[in-house]
PDB file of C-alpha atoms in Angstrom:
ATOM      1  CA  UNK A   1     -53.301  26.225  -2.834  1.00  0.00           C
ATOM      2  CA  UNK A   2     -53.639  25.377  -6.527  1.00  0.00           C
ATOM      3  CA  UNK A   3     -52.046  28.622  -7.675  1.00  0.00           C
ATOM      4  CA  UNK A   4     -48.836  27.709  -5.814  1.00  0.00           C
ATOM      5  CA  UNK A   5     -48.582  24.276  -7.439  1.00  0.00           C
ATOM      6  CA  UNK A   6     -46.630  25.361 -10.569  1.00  0.00           C
ATOM      7  CA  UNK A   7     -44.201  27.342  -8.392  1.00  0.00           C
ATOM      8  CA  UNK A   8     -43.671  24.384  -6.052  1.00  0.00           C
ATOM      9  CA  UNK A   9     -43.177  22.055  -9.016  1.00  0.00           C
ATOM     10  CA  UNK A  10     -40.543  24.283 -10.632  1.00  0.00           C
ATOM     11  CA  UNK A  11     -38.656  24.786  -7.347  1.00  0.00           C
ATOM     12  CA  UNK A  12     -38.745  21.046  -6.670  1.00  0.00           C
ATOM     13  CA  UNK A  13     -37.423  20.321 -10.160  1.00  0.00           C
ATOM     14  CA  UNK A  14     -34.536  22.780  -9.692  1.00  0.00           C
ATOM     15  CA  UNK A  15     -33.751  21.267  -6.295  1.00  0.00           C
ATOM     16  CA  UNK A  16     -33.670  17.777  -7.819  1.00  0.00           C
ATOM     17  CA  UNK A  17     -31.398  18.953 -10.657  1.00  0.00           C
ATOM     18  CA  UNK A  18     -28.782  20.502  -8.364  1.00  0.00           C
ATOM     19  CA  UNK A  19     -28.895  17.689  -5.816  1.00  0.00           C
ATOM     20  CA  UNK A  20     -28.398  15.261  -8.715  1.00  0.00           C
ATOM     21  CA  UNK A  21     -25.488  17.378  -9.938  1.00  0.00           C
ATOM     22  CA  UNK A  22     -23.917  17.185  -6.473  1.00  0.00           C
ATOM     23  CA  UNK A  23     -24.203  13.393  -6.460  1.00  0.00           C
ATOM     24  CA  UNK A  24     -22.863  12.949 -10.004  1.00  0.00           C
ATOM     25  CA  UNK A  25     -19.974  15.371  -9.457  1.00  0.00           C
ATOM     26  CA  UNK A  26     -18.930  13.514  -6.316  1.00  0.00           C
ATOM     27  CA  UNK A  27     -19.153   9.944  -7.617  1.00  0.00           C
ATOM     28  CA  UNK A  28     -17.536  10.772 -10.973  1.00  0.00           C
ATOM     29  CA  UNK A  29     -14.456  12.332  -9.374  1.00  0.00           C
ATOM     30  CA  UNK A  30     -11.352  10.136  -9.562  1.00  0.00           C
ATOM     31  CA  UNK A  31     -10.183  11.384  -6.155  1.00  0.00           C
ATOM     32  CA  UNK A  32     -12.050  12.990  -3.252  1.00  0.00           C
ATOM     33  CA  UNK A  33     -10.108  16.262  -3.086  1.00  0.00           C
ATOM     34  CA  UNK A  34     -10.972  19.529  -1.357  1.00  0.00           C
ATOM     35  CA  UNK A  35     -12.188  20.921  -4.671  1.00  0.00           C
ATOM     36  CA  UNK A  36     -14.535  17.994  -5.225  1.00  0.00           C
ATOM     37  CA  UNK A  37     -15.948  18.307  -1.706  1.00  0.00           C
ATOM     38  CA  UNK A  38     -16.444  22.075  -2.047  1.00  0.00           C
ATOM     39  CA  UNK A  39     -18.177  21.810  -5.421  1.00  0.00           C
ATOM     40  CA  UNK A  40     -20.378  18.895  -4.288  1.00  0.00           C
ATOM     41  CA  UNK A  41     -21.433  20.725  -1.132  1.00  0.00           C
ATOM     42  CA  UNK A  42     -22.093  23.842  -3.204  1.00  0.00           C
ATOM     43  CA  UNK A  43     -24.331  21.972  -5.658  1.00  0.00           C
ATOM     44  CA  UNK A  44     -26.210  20.292  -2.781  1.00  0.00           C
ATOM     45  CA  UNK A  45     -26.690  23.563  -0.927  1.00  0.00           C
ATOM     46  CA  UNK A  46     -27.797  25.207  -4.158  1.00  0.00           C
ATOM     47  CA  UNK A  47     -30.458  22.537  -4.574  1.00  0.00           C
ATOM     48  CA  UNK A  48     -31.621  22.820  -0.951  1.00  0.00           C
ATOM     49  CA  UNK A  49     -31.855  26.611  -1.259  1.00  0.00           C
ATOM     50  CA  UNK A  50     -34.941  26.343  -3.499  1.00  0.00           C
ATOM     51  CA  UNK A  51     -37.269  24.486  -1.082  1.00  0.00           C
ATOM     52  CA  UNK A  52     -35.736  26.483   1.784  1.00  0.00           C
ATOM     53  CA  UNK A  53     -36.588  29.829   0.130  1.00  0.00           C
ATOM     54  CA  UNK A  54     -40.032  28.556  -0.786  1.00  0.00           C
ATOM     55  CA  UNK A  55     -40.755  27.389   2.763  1.00  0.00           C
ATOM     56  CA  UNK A  56     -39.452  30.689   4.155  1.00  0.00           C
ATOM     57  CA  UNK A  57     -41.773  32.711   1.910  1.00  0.00           C
ATOM     58  CA  UNK A  58     -44.791  30.673   3.060  1.00  0.00           C
ATOM     59  CA  UNK A  59     -43.965  30.465   6.762  1.00  0.00           C
ATOM     60  CA  UNK A  60     -42.407  33.914   7.352  1.00  0.00           C
ATOM     61  CA  UNK A  61     -43.790  36.105   4.531  1.00  0.00           C
ATOM     62  CA  UNK A  62     -43.252  39.316   6.538  1.00  0.00           C
ATOM     63  CA  UNK A  63     -39.463  38.954   6.443  1.00  0.00           C
ATOM     64  CA  UNK A  64     -37.716  38.971   3.068  1.00  0.00           C
ATOM     65  CA  UNK A  65     -34.803  36.577   2.878  1.00  0.00           C
ATOM     66  CA  UNK A  66     -31.551  38.234   1.771  1.00  0.00           C
ATOM     67  CA  UNK A  67     -30.726  36.992  -1.725  1.00  0.00           C
ATOM     68  CA  UNK A  68     -26.991  37.095  -0.941  1.00  0.00           C
ATOM     69  CA  UNK A  69     -27.454  34.214   1.504  1.00  0.00           C
ATOM     70  CA  UNK A  70     -29.206  32.115  -1.140  1.00  0.00           C
ATOM     71  CA  UNK A  71     -26.421  32.854  -3.626  1.00  0.00           C
ATOM     72  CA  UNK A  72     -23.641  31.591  -1.336  1.00  0.00           C
ATOM     73  CA  UNK A  73     -23.786  28.010  -2.705  1.00  0.00           C
ATOM     74  CA  UNK A  74     -22.970  29.370  -6.181  1.00  0.00           C
ATOM     75  CA  UNK A  75     -19.635  30.659  -4.879  1.00  0.00           C
ATOM     76  CA  UNK A  76     -18.921  27.257  -3.296  1.00  0.00           C
ATOM     77  CA  UNK A  77     -19.522  25.609  -6.676  1.00  0.00           C
ATOM     78  CA  UNK A  78     -17.282  28.077  -8.532  1.00  0.00           C
ATOM     79  CA  UNK A  79     -14.471  27.818  -5.977  1.00  0.00           C
ATOM     80  CA  UNK A  80     -14.804  24.027  -5.874  1.00  0.00           C
ATOM     81  CA  UNK A  81     -14.582  23.662  -9.649  1.00  0.00           C
ATOM     82  CA  UNK A  82     -11.575  26.009  -9.782  1.00  0.00           C
ATOM     83  CA  UNK A  83      -9.864  24.023  -7.009  1.00  0.00           C
ATOM     84  CA  UNK A  84     -10.603  20.762  -8.823  1.00  0.00           C
ATOM     85  CA  UNK A  85      -9.045  22.055 -12.049  1.00  0.00           C
ATOM     86  CA  UNK A  86      -5.997  23.300 -10.140  1.00  0.00           C
ATOM     87  CA  UNK A  87      -5.599  20.002  -8.286  1.00  0.00           C
ATOM     88  CA  UNK A  88      -5.862  18.040 -11.542  1.00  0.00           C
ATOM     89  CA  UNK A  89      -3.210  20.274 -13.123  1.00  0.00           C
ATOM     90  CA  UNK A  90      -0.849  19.797 -10.167  1.00  0.00           C
ATOM     91  CA  UNK A  91      -1.427  16.030 -10.219  1.00  0.00           C
ATOM     92  CA  UNK A  92      -0.742  15.877 -13.962  1.00  0.00           C
ATOM     93  CA  UNK A  93       2.424  17.957 -13.558  1.00  0.00           C
ATOM     94  CA  UNK A  94       3.671  15.700 -10.761  1.00  0.00           C
ATOM     95  CA  UNK A  95       2.906  12.627 -12.843  1.00  0.00           C
ATOM     96  CA  UNK A  96       4.844  13.996 -15.820  1.00  0.00           C
ATOM     97  CA  UNK A  97       7.773  14.747 -13.523  1.00  0.00           C
ATOM     98  CA  UNK A  98       7.830  11.158 -12.207  1.00  0.00           C
ATOM     99  CA  UNK A  99       6.884   9.119 -15.306  1.00  0.00           C
ATOM    100  CA  UNK A 100       8.428   8.409 -18.695  1.00  0.00           C
ATOM    101  CA  UNK A 101       6.241  10.006 -21.410  1.00  0.00           C
ATOM    102  CA  UNK A 102       6.897   7.242 -23.973  1.00  0.00           C
ATOM    103  CA  UNK A 103       6.075   4.138 -21.916  1.00  0.00           C
ATOM    104  CA  UNK A 104       4.188   5.755 -18.997  1.00  0.00           C
ATOM    105  CA  UNK A 105       6.451   3.813 -16.645  1.00  0.00           C
ATOM    106  CA  UNK A 106       8.089   5.481 -13.639  1.00  0.00           C
ATOM    107  CA  UNK A 107      11.244   7.352 -14.616  1.00  0.00           C
ATOM    108  CA  UNK A 108      14.686   7.256 -12.976  1.00  0.00           C
ATOM    109  CA  UNK A 109      13.725   9.890 -10.408  1.00  0.00           C
ATOM    110  CA  UNK A 110      10.734   7.918  -9.150  1.00  0.00           C
ATOM    111  CA  UNK A 111      12.649   4.642  -9.287  1.00  0.00           C
ATOM    112  CA  UNK A 112      15.443   5.972  -7.085  1.00  0.00           C
ATOM    113  CA  UNK A 113      12.904   7.334  -4.614  1.00  0.00           C
ATOM    114  CA  UNK A 114      11.170   3.948  -4.385  1.00  0.00           C
ATOM    115  CA  UNK A 115      14.513   2.133  -4.165  1.00  0.00           C
ATOM    116  CA  UNK A 116      15.522   4.165  -1.110  1.00  0.00           C
ATOM    117  CA  UNK A 117      12.258   3.361   0.679  1.00  0.00           C
ATOM    118  CA  UNK A 118      12.291  -0.324  -0.308  1.00  0.00           C
ATOM    119  CA  UNK A 119      15.893  -0.908   0.775  1.00  0.00           C
ATOM    120  CA  UNK A 120      15.249   0.759   4.118  1.00  0.00           C
ATOM    121  CA  UNK A 121      12.200  -1.449   4.663  1.00  0.00           C
ATOM    122  CA  UNK A 122      14.163  -4.554   3.639  1.00  0.00           C
ATOM    123  CA  UNK A 123      16.987  -3.632   6.014  1.00  0.00           C
ATOM    124  CA  UNK A 124      14.537  -3.378   8.918  1.00  0.00           C
ATOM    125  CA  UNK A 125      12.684  -6.595   8.011  1.00  0.00           C
ATOM    126  CA  UNK A 126      15.869  -8.459   6.985  1.00  0.00           C
ATOM    127  CA  UNK A 127      14.467  -9.325   3.561  1.00  0.00           C
ATOM    128  CA  UNK A 128      16.075  -9.413   0.131  1.00  0.00           C
ATOM    129  CA  UNK A 129      15.745  -6.794  -2.590  1.00  0.00           C
ATOM    130  CA  UNK A 130      16.652  -7.592  -6.200  1.00  0.00           C
ATOM    131  CA  UNK A 131      17.643  -4.946  -8.719  1.00  0.00           C
ATOM    132  CA  UNK A 132      17.440  -5.935 -12.404  1.00  0.00           C
ATOM    133  CA  UNK A 133      18.896  -3.808 -15.195  1.00  0.00           C
ATOM    134  CA  UNK A 134      17.337  -4.760 -18.542  1.00  0.00           C
ATOM    135  CA  UNK A 135      18.760  -3.542 -21.833  1.00  0.00           C
ATOM    136  CA  UNK A 136      17.693  -4.156 -25.438  1.00  0.00           C
ATOM    137  CA  UNK A 137      20.377  -5.853 -27.527  1.00  0.00           C
ATOM    138  CA  UNK A 138      21.345  -4.067 -30.756  1.00  0.00           C
ATOM    139  CA  UNK A 139      18.765  -1.321 -30.214  1.00  0.00           C
ATOM    140  CA  UNK A 140      20.819   1.206 -32.194  1.00  0.00           C
ATOM    141  CA  UNK A 141      20.769  -1.106 -35.196  1.00  0.00           C
ATOM    142  CA  UNK A 142      16.960  -1.391 -34.950  1.00  0.00           C
ATOM    143  CA  UNK A 143      16.667   2.401 -34.806  1.00  0.00           C
ATOM    144  CA  UNK A 144      19.038   2.885 -37.735  1.00  0.00           C
ATOM    145  CA  UNK A 145      17.362   0.217 -39.865  1.00  0.00           C
ATOM    146  CA  UNK A 146      13.662   0.707 -39.118  1.00  0.00           C
ATOM    147  CA  UNK A 147      13.579   4.277 -37.807  1.00  0.00           C
ATOM    148  CA  UNK A 148      12.943   5.907 -34.445  1.00  0.00           C
ATOM    149  CA  UNK A 149       9.178   5.381 -34.671  1.00  0.00           C
ATOM    150  CA  UNK A 150       9.709   1.619 -34.828  1.00  0.00           C
ATOM    151  CA  UNK A 151      12.137   1.866 -31.918  1.00  0.00           C
ATOM    152  CA  UNK A 152       9.535   3.699 -29.858  1.00  0.00           C
ATOM    153  CA  UNK A 153       6.903   1.047 -30.628  1.00  0.00           C
ATOM    154  CA  UNK A 154       9.348  -1.652 -29.599  1.00  0.00           C
ATOM    155  CA  UNK A 155      10.071   0.030 -26.266  1.00  0.00           C
ATOM    156  CA  UNK A 156       6.368   0.509 -25.510  1.00  0.00           C
ATOM    157  CA  UNK A 157       5.647  -3.154 -26.296  1.00  0.00           C
ATOM    158  CA  UNK A 158       8.584  -4.322 -24.174  1.00  0.00           C
ATOM    159  CA  UNK A 159       7.429  -2.153 -21.257  1.00  0.00           C
ATOM    160  CA  UNK A 160       4.035  -3.882 -21.336  1.00  0.00           C
ATOM    161  CA  UNK A 161       5.584  -7.351 -21.509  1.00  0.00           C
ATOM    162  CA  UNK A 162       7.968  -6.723 -18.623  1.00  0.00           C
ATOM    163  CA  UNK A 163       5.120  -5.277 -16.537  1.00  0.00           C
ATOM    164  CA  UNK A 164       3.342  -8.641 -16.705  1.00  0.00           C
ATOM    165  CA  UNK A 165       5.843 -10.003 -14.183  1.00  0.00           C
ATOM    166  CA  UNK A 166       5.607  -7.178 -11.626  1.00  0.00           C
ATOM    167  CA  UNK A 167       3.691  -7.517  -8.363  1.00  0.00           C
ATOM    168  CA  UNK A 168       2.127  -4.476  -6.633  1.00  0.00           C
ATOM    169  CA  UNK A 169       5.206  -4.272  -4.370  1.00  0.00           C
ATOM    170  CA  UNK A 170       7.631  -4.213  -7.298  1.00  0.00           C
ATOM    171  CA  UNK A 171       8.502  -1.353  -9.614  1.00  0.00           C
ATOM    172  CA  UNK A 172       9.539  -1.263 -13.254  1.00  0.00           C
ATOM    173  CA  UNK A 173      11.035   1.961 -14.590  1.00  0.00           C
ATOM    174  CA  UNK A 174      12.509   3.209 -17.824  1.00  0.00           C
ATOM    175  CA  UNK A 175      15.860   4.587 -16.718  1.00  0.00           C
ATOM    176  CA  UNK A 176      17.566   5.189 -20.064  1.00  0.00           C
ATOM    177  CA  UNK A 177      17.076   5.174 -23.811  1.00  0.00           C
ATOM    178  CA  UNK A 178      16.613   1.413 -24.191  1.00  0.00           C
ATOM    179  CA  UNK A 179      17.234   0.564 -20.543  1.00  0.00           C
ATOM    180  CA  UNK A 180      14.692  -0.571 -17.968  1.00  0.00           C
ATOM    181  CA  UNK A 181      15.306  -1.192 -14.290  1.00  0.00           C
ATOM    182  CA  UNK A 182      13.159  -3.461 -12.149  1.00  0.00           C
ATOM    183  CA  UNK A 183      13.035  -3.554  -8.390  1.00  0.00           C
ATOM    184  CA  UNK A 184      11.711  -6.792  -6.905  1.00  0.00           C
ATOM    185  CA  UNK A 185      10.894  -6.628  -3.206  1.00  0.00           C
ATOM    186  CA  UNK A 186      10.746  -9.650  -0.950  1.00  0.00           C
ATOM    187  CA  UNK A 187      12.287 -12.197  -3.322  1.00  0.00           C
ATOM    188  CA  UNK A 188      12.186 -15.507  -1.474  1.00  0.00           C
ATOM    189  CA  UNK A 189      15.307 -17.140  -2.942  1.00  0.00           C
ATOM    190  CA  UNK A 190      17.556 -17.290  -6.005  1.00  0.00           C
ATOM    191  CA  UNK A 191      15.394 -19.942  -7.707  1.00  0.00           C
ATOM    192  CA  UNK A 192      12.354 -17.680  -7.389  1.00  0.00           C
ATOM    193  CA  UNK A 193      14.365 -14.763  -8.788  1.00  0.00           C
ATOM    194  CA  UNK A 194      15.721 -16.833 -11.692  1.00  0.00           C
ATOM    195  CA  UNK A 195      12.175 -17.903 -12.529  1.00  0.00           C
ATOM    196  CA  UNK A 196      10.955 -14.280 -12.691  1.00  0.00           C
ATOM    197  CA  UNK A 197      14.005 -13.108 -14.650  1.00  0.00           C
ATOM    198  CA  UNK A 198      13.634 -16.073 -17.008  1.00  0.00           C
ATOM    199  CA  UNK A 199       9.993 -15.183 -17.617  1.00  0.00           C
ATOM    200  CA  UNK A 200      11.053 -11.623 -18.421  1.00  0.00           C
ATOM    201  CA  UNK A 201      13.700 -12.945 -20.778  1.00  0.00           C
ATOM    202  CA  UNK A 202      11.136 -15.117 -22.556  1.00  0.00           C
ATOM    203  CA  UNK A 203       8.633 -12.267 -22.849  1.00  0.00           C
ATOM    204  CA  UNK A 204      11.372 -10.018 -24.185  1.00  0.00           C
ATOM    205  CA  UNK A 205      12.496 -12.529 -26.815  1.00  0.00           C
ATOM    206  CA  UNK A 206       9.222 -12.862 -28.723  1.00  0.00           C
ATOM    207  CA  UNK A 207       9.218 -10.871 -32.004  1.00  0.00           C
ATOM    208  CA  UNK A 208       7.169  -7.675 -31.993  1.00  0.00           C
ATOM    209  CA  UNK A 209       4.928  -6.815 -34.921  1.00  0.00           C
ATOM    210  CA  UNK A 210       5.725  -3.343 -36.244  1.00  0.00           C
ATOM    211  CA  UNK A 211       3.935  -2.077 -39.358  1.00  0.00           C
ATOM    212  CA  UNK A 212       2.748  -5.611 -40.047  1.00  0.00           C
ATOM    213  CA  UNK A 213       6.224  -7.153 -39.915  1.00  0.00           C
ATOM    214  CA  UNK A 214       7.831  -9.160 -37.087  1.00  0.00           C
ATOM    215  CA  UNK A 215      10.903  -7.546 -35.539  1.00  0.00           C
ATOM    216  CA  UNK A 216      13.242  -9.765 -33.530  1.00  0.00           C
ATOM    217  CA  UNK A 217      13.795  -8.573 -29.983  1.00  0.00           C
ATOM    218  CA  UNK A 218      16.464  -9.699 -27.547  1.00  0.00           C
ATOM    219  CA  UNK A 219      17.340  -8.389 -24.103  1.00  0.00           C
ATOM    220  CA  UNK A 220      20.147  -8.765 -21.585  1.00  0.00           C
ATOM    221  CA  UNK A 221      19.457  -8.708 -17.850  1.00  0.00           C
ATOM    222  CA  UNK A 222      21.886  -7.937 -15.031  1.00  0.00           C
ATOM    223  CA  UNK A 223      20.862  -8.873 -11.488  1.00  0.00           C
ATOM    224  CA  UNK A 224      22.169  -7.723  -8.105  1.00  0.00           C
ATOM    225  CA  UNK A 225      20.814  -8.565  -4.653  1.00  0.00           C
ATOM    226  CA  UNK A 226      20.836  -6.626  -1.436  1.00  0.00           C
ATOM    227  CA  UNK A 227      22.435  -7.366   0.941  1.00  0.00           C
ATOM    228  CA  UNK A 228      24.303 -10.203  -0.856  1.00  0.00           C
ATOM    229  CA  UNK A 229      25.967  -8.082  -3.569  1.00  0.00           C
ATOM    230  CA  UNK A 230      25.613  -4.564  -2.172  1.00  0.00           C
ATOM    231  CA  UNK A 231      24.092  -2.882   0.854  1.00  0.00           C
ATOM    232  CA  UNK A 232      23.603   0.648  -0.415  1.00  0.00           C
ATOM    233  CA  UNK A 233      21.604   2.113  -3.283  1.00  0.00           C
ATOM    234  CA  UNK A 234      24.406   3.262  -5.545  1.00  0.00           C
ATOM    235  CA  UNK A 235      26.409   0.050  -5.173  1.00  0.00           C
ATOM    236  CA  UNK A 236      23.365  -2.145  -5.818  1.00  0.00           C
ATOM    237  CA  UNK A 237      22.419  -0.226  -8.967  1.00  0.00           C
ATOM    238  CA  UNK A 238      26.035  -0.269 -10.186  1.00  0.00           C
ATOM    239  CA  UNK A 239      26.416  -4.020  -9.517  1.00  0.00           C
ATOM    240  CA  UNK A 240      23.273  -4.786 -11.550  1.00  0.00           C
ATOM    241  CA  UNK A 241      24.479  -2.499 -14.339  1.00  0.00           C
ATOM    242  CA  UNK A 242      27.876  -4.212 -14.501  1.00  0.00           C
ATOM    243  CA  UNK A 243      26.184  -7.630 -14.536  1.00  0.00           C
ATOM    244  CA  UNK A 244      24.055  -6.513 -17.503  1.00  0.00           C
ATOM    245  CA  UNK A 245      27.158  -5.432 -19.448  1.00  0.00           C
ATOM    246  CA  UNK A 246      28.772  -8.763 -18.554  1.00  0.00           C
ATOM    247  CA  UNK A 247      25.785 -10.518 -20.155  1.00  0.00           C
ATOM    248  CA  UNK A 248      26.190  -8.387 -23.282  1.00  0.00           C
ATOM    249  CA  UNK A 249      29.902  -9.159 -23.510  1.00  0.00           C
ATOM    250  CA  UNK A 250      29.039 -12.857 -23.473  1.00  0.00           C
ATOM    251  CA  UNK A 251      26.822 -12.482 -26.523  1.00  0.00           C
ATOM    252  CA  UNK A 252      23.682 -10.928 -25.069  1.00  0.00           C
ATOM    253  CA  UNK A 253      20.192 -12.398 -24.870  1.00  0.00           C
ATOM    254  CA  UNK A 254      20.967 -13.786 -21.421  1.00  0.00           C
ATOM    255  CA  UNK A 255      20.863 -12.919 -17.727  1.00  0.00           C
ATOM    256  CA  UNK A 256      23.823 -12.582 -15.400  1.00  0.00           C
ATOM    257  CA  UNK A 257      24.215 -12.183 -11.655  1.00  0.00           C
ATOM    258  CA  UNK A 258      26.603  -9.683 -10.078  1.00  0.00           C
ATOM    259  CA  UNK A 259      28.803 -12.402  -8.575  1.00  0.00           C
ATOM    260  CA  UNK A 260      29.223 -14.360 -11.819  1.00  0.00           C
ATOM    261  CA  UNK A 261      32.463 -14.112 -13.780  1.00  0.00           C
TER     262      UNK A 261
END
C-alpha cells in the first residue's frame, strides 16, 4: 500500500487543483452564461477524472479505461472558454451599440427603446412620464475657447452630476453633442418634478475644474409630461425639445415646461 501513496497524493492534488479551478471560474464570472457553465463543468469533471481513473485501476485492473473518455472534460473546458469569450464579445458589441462612448450613458437608440416601453407601461397604469431635454448653454464657446478636450471633460462631469438624481426606474441618455435627455417614470406631481429638475439645475450650475481651473457651467432644461402635454413618443420628445429652446431664448440657465409661454 505504501508504494501507491505518492501516486494517490499526486492524483488527489490534481483533482483539488481542477475542482478549485471550476469553483473560481464560476464565482468570478460576471454572468452565468452557457460558456461559463460548460467550462466550470469541464474543470470539475477534469478534476473528478483523476480519482475516478485511479479507483478504476485498483478495482477493475483487468479492463483498461479508454483514455478518450478521460479526455472529454478537456474539450468541455476548451469549448466553454471559447463560448465565454464569444459571449463577452457579443455583450461588449451590444453595449457599444446602445451606449455613448464618451459618457457611458445610454445613447439615443437605447433611450427611444426605453421610452416606448415606459410610455406603454404608464398608459396601462395611468401614471405620468416626464421627458426632460437638457442642453449646455454656450457649449460652442467653451469648445472654441478651451478646446474639445475640455468640452469632453465637461460633458463627462455633467453626466455624472445629472445621474445623481436618477432612480433605477429612470433613464438618462446623451442624445446629442451637448444634449442629454432624461426620462422620469412615475412622477407623483408637478412639485415633485420641479424639485428634481431644480436639483439637476443646481448640480449643472456648479463650476467644473478642468486643468486646475474652474469653468462656469450653465444648463437649460425643457420639460414635457405624458399625457398632459403629449400622448405619443415623438410628440413628447418634441414638446420637451421646444420647451428647452424656449428656456434658452429667455436667457438660458433655467427650466421651462411645454405649456409655458
